[in-house]
mmCIF file of C-alpha atoms and ligand atoms in Angstrom:
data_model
loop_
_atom_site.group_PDB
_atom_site.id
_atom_site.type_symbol
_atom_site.label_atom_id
_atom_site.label_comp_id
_atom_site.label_asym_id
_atom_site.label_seq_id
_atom_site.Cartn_x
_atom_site.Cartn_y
_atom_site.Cartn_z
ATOM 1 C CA UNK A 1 17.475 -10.540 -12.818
ATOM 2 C CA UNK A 2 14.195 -11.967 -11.676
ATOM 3 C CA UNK A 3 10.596 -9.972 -11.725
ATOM 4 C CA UNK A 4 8.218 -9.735 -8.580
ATOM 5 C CA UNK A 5 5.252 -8.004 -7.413
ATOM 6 C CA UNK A 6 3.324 -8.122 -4.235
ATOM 7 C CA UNK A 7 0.034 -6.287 -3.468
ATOM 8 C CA UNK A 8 -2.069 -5.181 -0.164
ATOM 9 C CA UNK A 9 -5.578 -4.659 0.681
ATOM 10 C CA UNK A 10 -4.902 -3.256 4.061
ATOM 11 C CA UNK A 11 -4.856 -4.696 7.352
ATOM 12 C CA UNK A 12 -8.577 -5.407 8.578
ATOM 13 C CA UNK A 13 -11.243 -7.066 9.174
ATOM 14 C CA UNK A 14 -13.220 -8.282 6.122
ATOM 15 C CA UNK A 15 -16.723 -9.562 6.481
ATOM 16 C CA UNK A 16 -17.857 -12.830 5.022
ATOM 17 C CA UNK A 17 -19.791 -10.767 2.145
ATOM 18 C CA UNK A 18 -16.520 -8.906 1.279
ATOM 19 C CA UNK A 19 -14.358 -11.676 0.999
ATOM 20 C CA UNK A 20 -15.056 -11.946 -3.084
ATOM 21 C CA UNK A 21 -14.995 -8.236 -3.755
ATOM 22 C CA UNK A 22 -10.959 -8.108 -1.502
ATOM 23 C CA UNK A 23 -9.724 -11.302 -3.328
ATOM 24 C CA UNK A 24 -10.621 -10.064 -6.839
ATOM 25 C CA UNK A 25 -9.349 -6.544 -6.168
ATOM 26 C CA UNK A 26 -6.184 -7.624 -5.383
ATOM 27 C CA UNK A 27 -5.449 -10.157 -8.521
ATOM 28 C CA UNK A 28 -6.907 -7.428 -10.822
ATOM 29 C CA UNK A 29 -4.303 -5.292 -9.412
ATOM 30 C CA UNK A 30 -1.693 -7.390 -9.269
ATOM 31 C CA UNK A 31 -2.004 -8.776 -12.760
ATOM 32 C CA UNK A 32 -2.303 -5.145 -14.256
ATOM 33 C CA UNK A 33 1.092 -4.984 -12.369
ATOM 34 C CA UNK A 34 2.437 -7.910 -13.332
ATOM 35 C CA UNK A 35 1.405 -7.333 -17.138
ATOM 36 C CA UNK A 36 4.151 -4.154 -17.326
ATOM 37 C CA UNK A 37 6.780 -6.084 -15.169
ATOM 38 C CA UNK A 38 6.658 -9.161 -17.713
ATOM 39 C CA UNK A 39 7.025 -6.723 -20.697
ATOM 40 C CA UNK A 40 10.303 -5.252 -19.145
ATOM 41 C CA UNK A 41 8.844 -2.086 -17.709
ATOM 42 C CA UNK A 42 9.728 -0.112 -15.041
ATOM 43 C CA UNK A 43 8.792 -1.129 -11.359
ATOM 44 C CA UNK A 44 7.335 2.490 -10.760
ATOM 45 C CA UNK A 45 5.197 1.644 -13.710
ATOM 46 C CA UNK A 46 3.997 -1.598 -12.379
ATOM 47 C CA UNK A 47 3.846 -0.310 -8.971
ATOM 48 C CA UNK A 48 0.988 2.558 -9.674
ATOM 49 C CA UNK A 49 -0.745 0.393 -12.055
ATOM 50 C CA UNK A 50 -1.610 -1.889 -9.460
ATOM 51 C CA UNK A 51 -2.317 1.092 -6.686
ATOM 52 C CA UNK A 52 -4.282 2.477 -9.552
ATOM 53 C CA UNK A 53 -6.693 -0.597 -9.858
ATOM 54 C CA UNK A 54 -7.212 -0.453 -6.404
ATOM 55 C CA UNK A 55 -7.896 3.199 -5.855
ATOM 56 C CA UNK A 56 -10.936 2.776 -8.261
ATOM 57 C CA UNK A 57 -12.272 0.269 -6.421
ATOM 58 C CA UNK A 58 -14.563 1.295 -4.013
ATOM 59 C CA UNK A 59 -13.788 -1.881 -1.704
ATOM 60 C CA UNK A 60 -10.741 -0.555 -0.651
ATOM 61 C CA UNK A 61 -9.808 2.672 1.472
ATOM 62 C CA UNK A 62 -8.051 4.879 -1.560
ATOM 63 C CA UNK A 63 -8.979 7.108 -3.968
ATOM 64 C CA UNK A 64 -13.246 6.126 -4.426
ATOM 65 C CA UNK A 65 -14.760 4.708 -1.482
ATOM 66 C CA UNK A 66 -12.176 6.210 0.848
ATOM 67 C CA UNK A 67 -13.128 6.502 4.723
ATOM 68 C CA UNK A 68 -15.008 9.734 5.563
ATOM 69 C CA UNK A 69 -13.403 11.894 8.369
ATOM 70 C CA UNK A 70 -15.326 13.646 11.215
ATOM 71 C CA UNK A 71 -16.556 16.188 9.013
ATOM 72 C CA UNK A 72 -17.919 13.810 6.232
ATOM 73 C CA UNK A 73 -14.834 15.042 3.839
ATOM 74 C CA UNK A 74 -12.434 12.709 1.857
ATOM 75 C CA UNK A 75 -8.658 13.783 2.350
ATOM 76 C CA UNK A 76 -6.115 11.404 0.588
ATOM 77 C CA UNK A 77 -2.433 10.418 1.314
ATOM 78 C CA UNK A 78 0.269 8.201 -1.192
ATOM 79 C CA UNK A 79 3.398 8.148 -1.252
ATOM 80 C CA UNK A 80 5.833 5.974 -3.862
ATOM 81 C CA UNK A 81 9.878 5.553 -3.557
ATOM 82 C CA UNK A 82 12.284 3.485 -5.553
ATOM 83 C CA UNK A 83 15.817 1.907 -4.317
ATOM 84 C CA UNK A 84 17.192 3.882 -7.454
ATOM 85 C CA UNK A 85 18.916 6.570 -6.342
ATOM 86 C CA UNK A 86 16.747 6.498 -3.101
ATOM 87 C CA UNK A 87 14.081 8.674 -5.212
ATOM 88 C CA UNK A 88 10.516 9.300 -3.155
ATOM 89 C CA UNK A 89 7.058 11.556 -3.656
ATOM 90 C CA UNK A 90 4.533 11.813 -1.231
ATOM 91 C CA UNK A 91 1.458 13.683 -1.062
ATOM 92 C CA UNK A 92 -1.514 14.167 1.715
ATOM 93 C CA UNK A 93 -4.771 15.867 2.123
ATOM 94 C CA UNK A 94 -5.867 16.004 -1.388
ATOM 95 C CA UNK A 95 -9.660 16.276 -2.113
ATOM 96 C CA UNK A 96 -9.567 16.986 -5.662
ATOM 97 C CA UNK A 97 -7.145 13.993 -7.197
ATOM 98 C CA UNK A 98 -8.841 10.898 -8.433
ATOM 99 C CA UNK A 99 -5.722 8.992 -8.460
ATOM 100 C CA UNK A 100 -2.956 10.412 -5.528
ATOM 101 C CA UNK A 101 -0.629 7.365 -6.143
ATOM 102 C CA UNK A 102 -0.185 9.105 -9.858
ATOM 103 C CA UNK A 103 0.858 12.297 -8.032
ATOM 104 C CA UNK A 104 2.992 10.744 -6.074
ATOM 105 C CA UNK A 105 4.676 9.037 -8.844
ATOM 106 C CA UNK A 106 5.216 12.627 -10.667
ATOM 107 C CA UNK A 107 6.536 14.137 -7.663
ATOM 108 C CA UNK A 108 9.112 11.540 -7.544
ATOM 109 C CA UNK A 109 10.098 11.905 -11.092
ATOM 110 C CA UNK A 110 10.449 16.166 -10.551
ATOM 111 C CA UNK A 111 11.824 15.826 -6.936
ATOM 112 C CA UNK A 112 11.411 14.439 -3.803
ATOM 113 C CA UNK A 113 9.213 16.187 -1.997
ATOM 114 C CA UNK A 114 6.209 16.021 0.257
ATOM 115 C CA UNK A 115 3.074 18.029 -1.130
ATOM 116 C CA UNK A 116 0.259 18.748 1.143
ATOM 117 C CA UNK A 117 -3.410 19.843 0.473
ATOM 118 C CA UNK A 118 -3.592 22.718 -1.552
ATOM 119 C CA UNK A 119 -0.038 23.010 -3.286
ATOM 120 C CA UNK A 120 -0.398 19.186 -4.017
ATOM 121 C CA UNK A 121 -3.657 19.345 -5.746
ATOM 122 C CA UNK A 122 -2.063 22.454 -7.580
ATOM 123 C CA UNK A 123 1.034 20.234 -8.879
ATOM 124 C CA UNK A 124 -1.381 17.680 -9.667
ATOM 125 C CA UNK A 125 -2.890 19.788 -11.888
ATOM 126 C CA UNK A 126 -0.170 21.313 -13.072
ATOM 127 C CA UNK A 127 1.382 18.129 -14.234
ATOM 128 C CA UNK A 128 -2.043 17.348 -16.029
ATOM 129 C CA UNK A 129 -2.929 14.465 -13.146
ATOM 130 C CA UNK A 130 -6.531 13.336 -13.408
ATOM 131 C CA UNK A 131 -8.570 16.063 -11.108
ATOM 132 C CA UNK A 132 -11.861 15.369 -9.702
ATOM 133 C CA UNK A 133 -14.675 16.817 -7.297
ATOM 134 C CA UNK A 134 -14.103 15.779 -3.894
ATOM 135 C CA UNK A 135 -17.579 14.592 -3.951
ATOM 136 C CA UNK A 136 -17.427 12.047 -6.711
ATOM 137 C CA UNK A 137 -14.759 10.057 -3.907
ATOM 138 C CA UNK A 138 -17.436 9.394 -1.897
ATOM 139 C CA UNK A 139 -19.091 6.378 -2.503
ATOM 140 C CA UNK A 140 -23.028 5.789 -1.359
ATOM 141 C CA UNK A 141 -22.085 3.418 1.433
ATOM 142 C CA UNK A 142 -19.555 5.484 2.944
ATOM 143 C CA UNK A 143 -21.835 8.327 3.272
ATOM 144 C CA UNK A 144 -24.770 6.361 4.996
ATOM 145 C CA UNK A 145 -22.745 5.149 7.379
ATOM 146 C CA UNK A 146 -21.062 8.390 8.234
ATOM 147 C CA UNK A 147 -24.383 9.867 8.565
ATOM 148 C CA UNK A 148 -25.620 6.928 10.739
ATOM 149 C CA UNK A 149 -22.398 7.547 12.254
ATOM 150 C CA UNK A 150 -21.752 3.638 12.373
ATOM 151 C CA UNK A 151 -18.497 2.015 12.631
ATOM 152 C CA UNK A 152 -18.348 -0.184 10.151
ATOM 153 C CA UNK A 153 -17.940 -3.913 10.809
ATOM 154 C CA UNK A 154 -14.938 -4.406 8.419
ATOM 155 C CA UNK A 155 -12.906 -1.249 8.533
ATOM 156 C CA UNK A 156 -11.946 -0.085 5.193
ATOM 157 C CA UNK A 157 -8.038 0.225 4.718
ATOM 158 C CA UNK A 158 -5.062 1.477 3.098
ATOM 159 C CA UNK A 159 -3.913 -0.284 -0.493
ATOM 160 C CA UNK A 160 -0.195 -0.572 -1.131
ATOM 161 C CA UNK A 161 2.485 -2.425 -3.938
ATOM 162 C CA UNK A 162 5.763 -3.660 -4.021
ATOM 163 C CA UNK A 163 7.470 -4.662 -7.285
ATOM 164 C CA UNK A 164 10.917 -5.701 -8.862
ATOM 165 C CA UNK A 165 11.669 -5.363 -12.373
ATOM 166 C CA UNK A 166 13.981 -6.803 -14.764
ATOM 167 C CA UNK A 167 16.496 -4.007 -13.924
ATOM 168 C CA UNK A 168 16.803 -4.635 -10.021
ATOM 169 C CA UNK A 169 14.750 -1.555 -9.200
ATOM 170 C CA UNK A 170 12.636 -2.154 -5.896
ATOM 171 C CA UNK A 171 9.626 0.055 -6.048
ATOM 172 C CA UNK A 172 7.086 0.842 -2.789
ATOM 173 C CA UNK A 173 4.083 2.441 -2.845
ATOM 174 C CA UNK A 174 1.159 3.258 -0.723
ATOM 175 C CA UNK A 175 -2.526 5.135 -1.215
ATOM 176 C CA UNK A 176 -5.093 5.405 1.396
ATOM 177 C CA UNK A 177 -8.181 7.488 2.780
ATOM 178 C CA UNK A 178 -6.909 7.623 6.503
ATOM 179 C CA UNK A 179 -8.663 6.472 9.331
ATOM 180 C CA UNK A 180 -12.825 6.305 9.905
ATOM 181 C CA UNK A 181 -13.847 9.866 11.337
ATOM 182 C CA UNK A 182 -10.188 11.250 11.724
ATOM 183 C CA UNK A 183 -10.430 14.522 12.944
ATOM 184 C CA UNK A 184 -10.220 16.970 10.434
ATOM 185 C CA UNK A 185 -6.326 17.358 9.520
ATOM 186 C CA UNK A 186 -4.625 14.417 10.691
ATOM 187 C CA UNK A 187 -2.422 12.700 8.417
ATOM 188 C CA UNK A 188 -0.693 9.241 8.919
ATOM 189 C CA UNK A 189 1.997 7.116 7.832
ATOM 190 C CA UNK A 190 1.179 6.295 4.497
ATOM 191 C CA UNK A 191 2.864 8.531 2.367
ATOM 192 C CA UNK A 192 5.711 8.958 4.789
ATOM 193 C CA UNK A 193 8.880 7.459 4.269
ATOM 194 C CA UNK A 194 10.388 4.851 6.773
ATOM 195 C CA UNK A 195 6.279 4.462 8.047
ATOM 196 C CA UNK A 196 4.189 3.677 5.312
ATOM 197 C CA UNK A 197 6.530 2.931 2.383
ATOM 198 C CA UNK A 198 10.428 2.229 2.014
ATOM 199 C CA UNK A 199 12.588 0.794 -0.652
ATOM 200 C CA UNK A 200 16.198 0.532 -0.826
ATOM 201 C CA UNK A 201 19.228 -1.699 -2.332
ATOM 202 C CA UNK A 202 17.984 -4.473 0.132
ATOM 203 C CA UNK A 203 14.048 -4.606 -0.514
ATOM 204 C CA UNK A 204 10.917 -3.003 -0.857
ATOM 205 C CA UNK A 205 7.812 -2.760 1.468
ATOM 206 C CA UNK A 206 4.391 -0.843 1.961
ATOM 207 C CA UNK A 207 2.679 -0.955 5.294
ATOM 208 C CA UNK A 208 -0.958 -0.456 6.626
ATOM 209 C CA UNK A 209 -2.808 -0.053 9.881
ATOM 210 C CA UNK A 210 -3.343 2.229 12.757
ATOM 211 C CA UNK A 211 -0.718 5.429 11.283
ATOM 212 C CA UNK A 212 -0.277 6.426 15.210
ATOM 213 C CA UNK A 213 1.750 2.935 15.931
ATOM 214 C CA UNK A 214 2.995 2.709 12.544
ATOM 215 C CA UNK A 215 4.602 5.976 12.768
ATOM 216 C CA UNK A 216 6.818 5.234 16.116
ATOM 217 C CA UNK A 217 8.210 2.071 15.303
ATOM 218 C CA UNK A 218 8.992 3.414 11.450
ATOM 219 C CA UNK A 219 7.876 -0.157 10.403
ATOM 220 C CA UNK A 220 8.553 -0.061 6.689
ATOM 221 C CA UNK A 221 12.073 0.804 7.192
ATOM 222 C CA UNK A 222 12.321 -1.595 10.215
ATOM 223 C CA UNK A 223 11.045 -4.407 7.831
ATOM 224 C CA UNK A 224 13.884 -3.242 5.498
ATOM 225 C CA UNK A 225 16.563 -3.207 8.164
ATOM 226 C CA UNK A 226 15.532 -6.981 9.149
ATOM 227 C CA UNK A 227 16.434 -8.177 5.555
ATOM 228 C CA UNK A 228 19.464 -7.630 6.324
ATOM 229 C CA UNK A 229 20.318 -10.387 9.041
ATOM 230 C CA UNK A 230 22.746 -11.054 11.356
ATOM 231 C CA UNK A 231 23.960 -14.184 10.521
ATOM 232 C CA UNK A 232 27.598 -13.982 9.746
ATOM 233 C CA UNK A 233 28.631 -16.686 7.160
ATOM 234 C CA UNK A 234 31.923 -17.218 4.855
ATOM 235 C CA UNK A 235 30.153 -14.595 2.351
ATOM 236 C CA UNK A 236 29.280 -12.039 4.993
ATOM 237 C CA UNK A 237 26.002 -11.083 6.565
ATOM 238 C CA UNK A 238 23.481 -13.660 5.386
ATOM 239 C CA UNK A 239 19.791 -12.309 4.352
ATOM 240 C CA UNK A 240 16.881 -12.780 6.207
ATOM 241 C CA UNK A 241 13.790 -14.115 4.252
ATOM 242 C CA UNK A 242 11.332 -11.989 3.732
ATOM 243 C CA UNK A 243 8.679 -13.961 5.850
ATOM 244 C CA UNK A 244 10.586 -13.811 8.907
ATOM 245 C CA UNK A 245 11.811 -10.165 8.444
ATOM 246 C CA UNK A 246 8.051 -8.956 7.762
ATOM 247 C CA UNK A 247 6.958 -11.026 10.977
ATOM 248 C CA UNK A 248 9.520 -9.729 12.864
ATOM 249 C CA UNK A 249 8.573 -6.084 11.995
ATOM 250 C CA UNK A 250 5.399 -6.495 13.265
ATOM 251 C CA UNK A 251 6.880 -8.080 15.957
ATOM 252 C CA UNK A 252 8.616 -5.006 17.340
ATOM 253 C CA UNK A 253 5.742 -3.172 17.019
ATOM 254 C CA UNK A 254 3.361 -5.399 19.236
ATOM 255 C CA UNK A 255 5.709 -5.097 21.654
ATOM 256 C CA UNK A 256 6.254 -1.758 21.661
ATOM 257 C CA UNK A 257 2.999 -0.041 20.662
ATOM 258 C CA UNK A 258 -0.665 -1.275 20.824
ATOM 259 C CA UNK A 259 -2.714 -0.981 17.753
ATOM 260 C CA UNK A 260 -2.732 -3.140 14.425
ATOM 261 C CA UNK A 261 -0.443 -2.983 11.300
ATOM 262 C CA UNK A 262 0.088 -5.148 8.305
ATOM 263 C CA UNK A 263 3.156 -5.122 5.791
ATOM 264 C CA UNK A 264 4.032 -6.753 2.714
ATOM 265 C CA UNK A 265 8.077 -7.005 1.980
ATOM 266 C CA UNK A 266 10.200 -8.073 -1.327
ATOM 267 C CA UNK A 267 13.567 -8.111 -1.201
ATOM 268 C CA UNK A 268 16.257 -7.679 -4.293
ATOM 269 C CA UNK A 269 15.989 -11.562 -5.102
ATOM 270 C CA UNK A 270 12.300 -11.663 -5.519
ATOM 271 C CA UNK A 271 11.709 -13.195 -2.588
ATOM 272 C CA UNK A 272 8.090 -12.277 -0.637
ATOM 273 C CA UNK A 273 6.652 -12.163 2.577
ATOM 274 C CA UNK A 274 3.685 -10.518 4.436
ATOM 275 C CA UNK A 275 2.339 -10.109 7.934
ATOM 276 C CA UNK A 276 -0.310 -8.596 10.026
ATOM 277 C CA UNK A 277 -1.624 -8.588 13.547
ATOM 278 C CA UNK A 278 -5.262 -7.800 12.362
ATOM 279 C CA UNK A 279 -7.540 -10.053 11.813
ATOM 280 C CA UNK A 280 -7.442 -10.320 7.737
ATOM 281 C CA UNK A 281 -5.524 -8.809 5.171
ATOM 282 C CA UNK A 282 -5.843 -9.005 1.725
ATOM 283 C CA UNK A 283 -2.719 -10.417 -0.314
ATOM 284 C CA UNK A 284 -1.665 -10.943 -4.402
ATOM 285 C CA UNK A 285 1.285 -11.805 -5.849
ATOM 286 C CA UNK A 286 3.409 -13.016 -8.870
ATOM 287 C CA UNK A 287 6.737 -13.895 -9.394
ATOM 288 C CA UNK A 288 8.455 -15.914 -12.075
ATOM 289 C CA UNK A 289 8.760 -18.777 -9.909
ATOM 290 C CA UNK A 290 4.584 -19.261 -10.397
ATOM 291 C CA UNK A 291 2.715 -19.771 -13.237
ATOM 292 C CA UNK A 292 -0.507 -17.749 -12.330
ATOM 293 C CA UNK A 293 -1.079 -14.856 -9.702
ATOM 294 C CA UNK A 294 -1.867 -16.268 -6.275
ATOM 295 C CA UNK A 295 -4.218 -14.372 -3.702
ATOM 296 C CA UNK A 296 -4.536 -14.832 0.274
ATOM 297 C CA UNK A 297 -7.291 -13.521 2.253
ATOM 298 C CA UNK A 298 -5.421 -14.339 5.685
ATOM 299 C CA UNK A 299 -9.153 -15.560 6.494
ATOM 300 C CA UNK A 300 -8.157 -18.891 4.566
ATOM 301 C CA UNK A 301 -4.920 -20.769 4.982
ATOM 302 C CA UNK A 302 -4.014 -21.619 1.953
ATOM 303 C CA UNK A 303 -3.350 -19.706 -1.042
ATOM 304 C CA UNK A 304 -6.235 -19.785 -3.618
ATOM 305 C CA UNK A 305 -4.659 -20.257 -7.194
ATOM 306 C CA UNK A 306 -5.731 -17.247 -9.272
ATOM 307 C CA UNK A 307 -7.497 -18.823 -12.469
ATOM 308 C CA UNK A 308 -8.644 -21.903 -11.163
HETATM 309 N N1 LIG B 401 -2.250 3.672 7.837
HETATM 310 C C1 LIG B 401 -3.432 4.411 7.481
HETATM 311 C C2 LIG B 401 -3.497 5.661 8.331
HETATM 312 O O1 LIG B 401 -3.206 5.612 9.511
HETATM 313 C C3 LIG B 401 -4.697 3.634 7.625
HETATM 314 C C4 LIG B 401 -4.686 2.180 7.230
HETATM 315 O O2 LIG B 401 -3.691 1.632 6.804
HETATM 316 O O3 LIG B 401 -5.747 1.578 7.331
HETATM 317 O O4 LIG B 401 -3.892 6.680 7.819
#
């Protein structure tokens, strides 16, 4: 059994001047991954490691620094599932969580449900999650530019993870802070299963991007479906790479829905691939076959080598 872990930054557009802050979040994340994976842990463990890094990092859309929604408020969505014994946890519209990817995690462990608002941030709790105020989310330049009511030049966005550990579990998860001035209520795709997150026998993969095309074209599960080929050969069906099945994914959804979407995809041989129709999206990964992390603004063409 190999190891594997893949990471997101969300699909976007990233300024010159946040460049730096999107390629470091994304090795720091992977590598805390990476460091559980290597030791033979769990790919749920791995998996919210990673989305854990990123939610404290106020460069990214999750947990602190989150987008602010038409009423200045912070309201969080994550969801995780694992191809073992098709186990998922999702939770949306929490204020009071610091980290709803841990949530998410301990929903999947009790049961597989889908916690909203109140009743999540009461399990949360419950289970001894780390709480916060709904305040301490928002970070300084979030709030000026809600109150200057500015659109920001590169949109925040959604963080997600996709690992495979020694034991052939495929993990997904997602985490995100919604859209820029949703209005007050709406929830997208990224805790939901099939839309923002999917893993089964065949692969693993976490989406981002506009939740209202996301949603239709159920693009994690349609990246998942594409693994599976249709190539008939001696042995059977033959498995699409990774590459082309996350390219065609977004594929289906340019042509069937406007809007943008990103996805990163791992399927049960380790193998990687990741697409968007943004502009940028951040990218880290790690498998045996390289000796250091690699990270991939989409803004550059090659990947830049971790440590050198
Ligand atoms: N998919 C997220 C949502 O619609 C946002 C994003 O990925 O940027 O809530």
């Amino acid at each position: 059994m190999t190891i594997a872990i893949i990471v997101h930054g969300g699909a976007k557009t990233i300024s010159d001047d946040k460049t730096q802050a999107n390629t470091e979040g994304c090795l720091t994340a992977v590598q805390a991954g990476w460091e559980i994976l290597q030791r033979g842990g769990d790919a749920k463990d791995a998996v919210e490691a990673a989305i854990r890094t990123l939610e404290a990092d106020a460069t990214f859309n999750a947990s602190i620094g989150a987008t602010l929604d038409r009423e200045g408020q912070v309201y969080l969505d994550a969801g995780m599932m694992e191809s073992k014994g098709l186990r998922w946890g999702g939770v949306a519209a929490v204020q009071r969580v610091a980290h709803p990817i841990s949530v998410a995690r301990k929903i999947l462990e009790k049961k597989s449900y889908f916690l909203v608002a109140h009743g999540a941030e009461q399990f949360a709790e419950e289970q001894s999650c780390e709480m916060c105020e709904p305040d301490s989310l928002i970070s300084e330049e979030q709030r000026q530019m809600w109150e200057q009511e500015q659109m920001p030049e590169d949109r925040s966005s959604t963080v997600g993870c996709v690992a495979l550990d020694i034991h052939g579990n495929l993990v997904a998860g997602t985490s995100t802070g919604g859209l820029e001035n949703q209005p007050p209520g709406r929830v997208g795709d990224t805790a939901i299963v099939g839309c923002g997150l999917y893993a089964d026998s065949r692969g693993a993969c976490s989406t981002t991007g506009d939740g209202e095309s996301v949603i239709p074209v159920v693009l994690a599960k349609t990246a998942v479906d594409l693994l599976s080929g249709d190539t008939a050969s001696q042995d059977g069906i033959v498995a699409r790479h990774p590459e082309q099945a996350a390219q065609q994914a977004i594929e289906v959804l340019k042509q069937k829905v406007p809007g943008e979407a990103g996805c990163i995809l791992l399927d049960r041989d380790g193998r990687m691939g990741w697409t968007h129709n943004s502009q940028d999206m951040a990218v880290a990964y790690m498998s045996e076959a390289l000796h250091q992390p690699a990270v991939f603004t989409c803004k550059q063409q090659e990947a830049v080598n971790a440590l050198s």
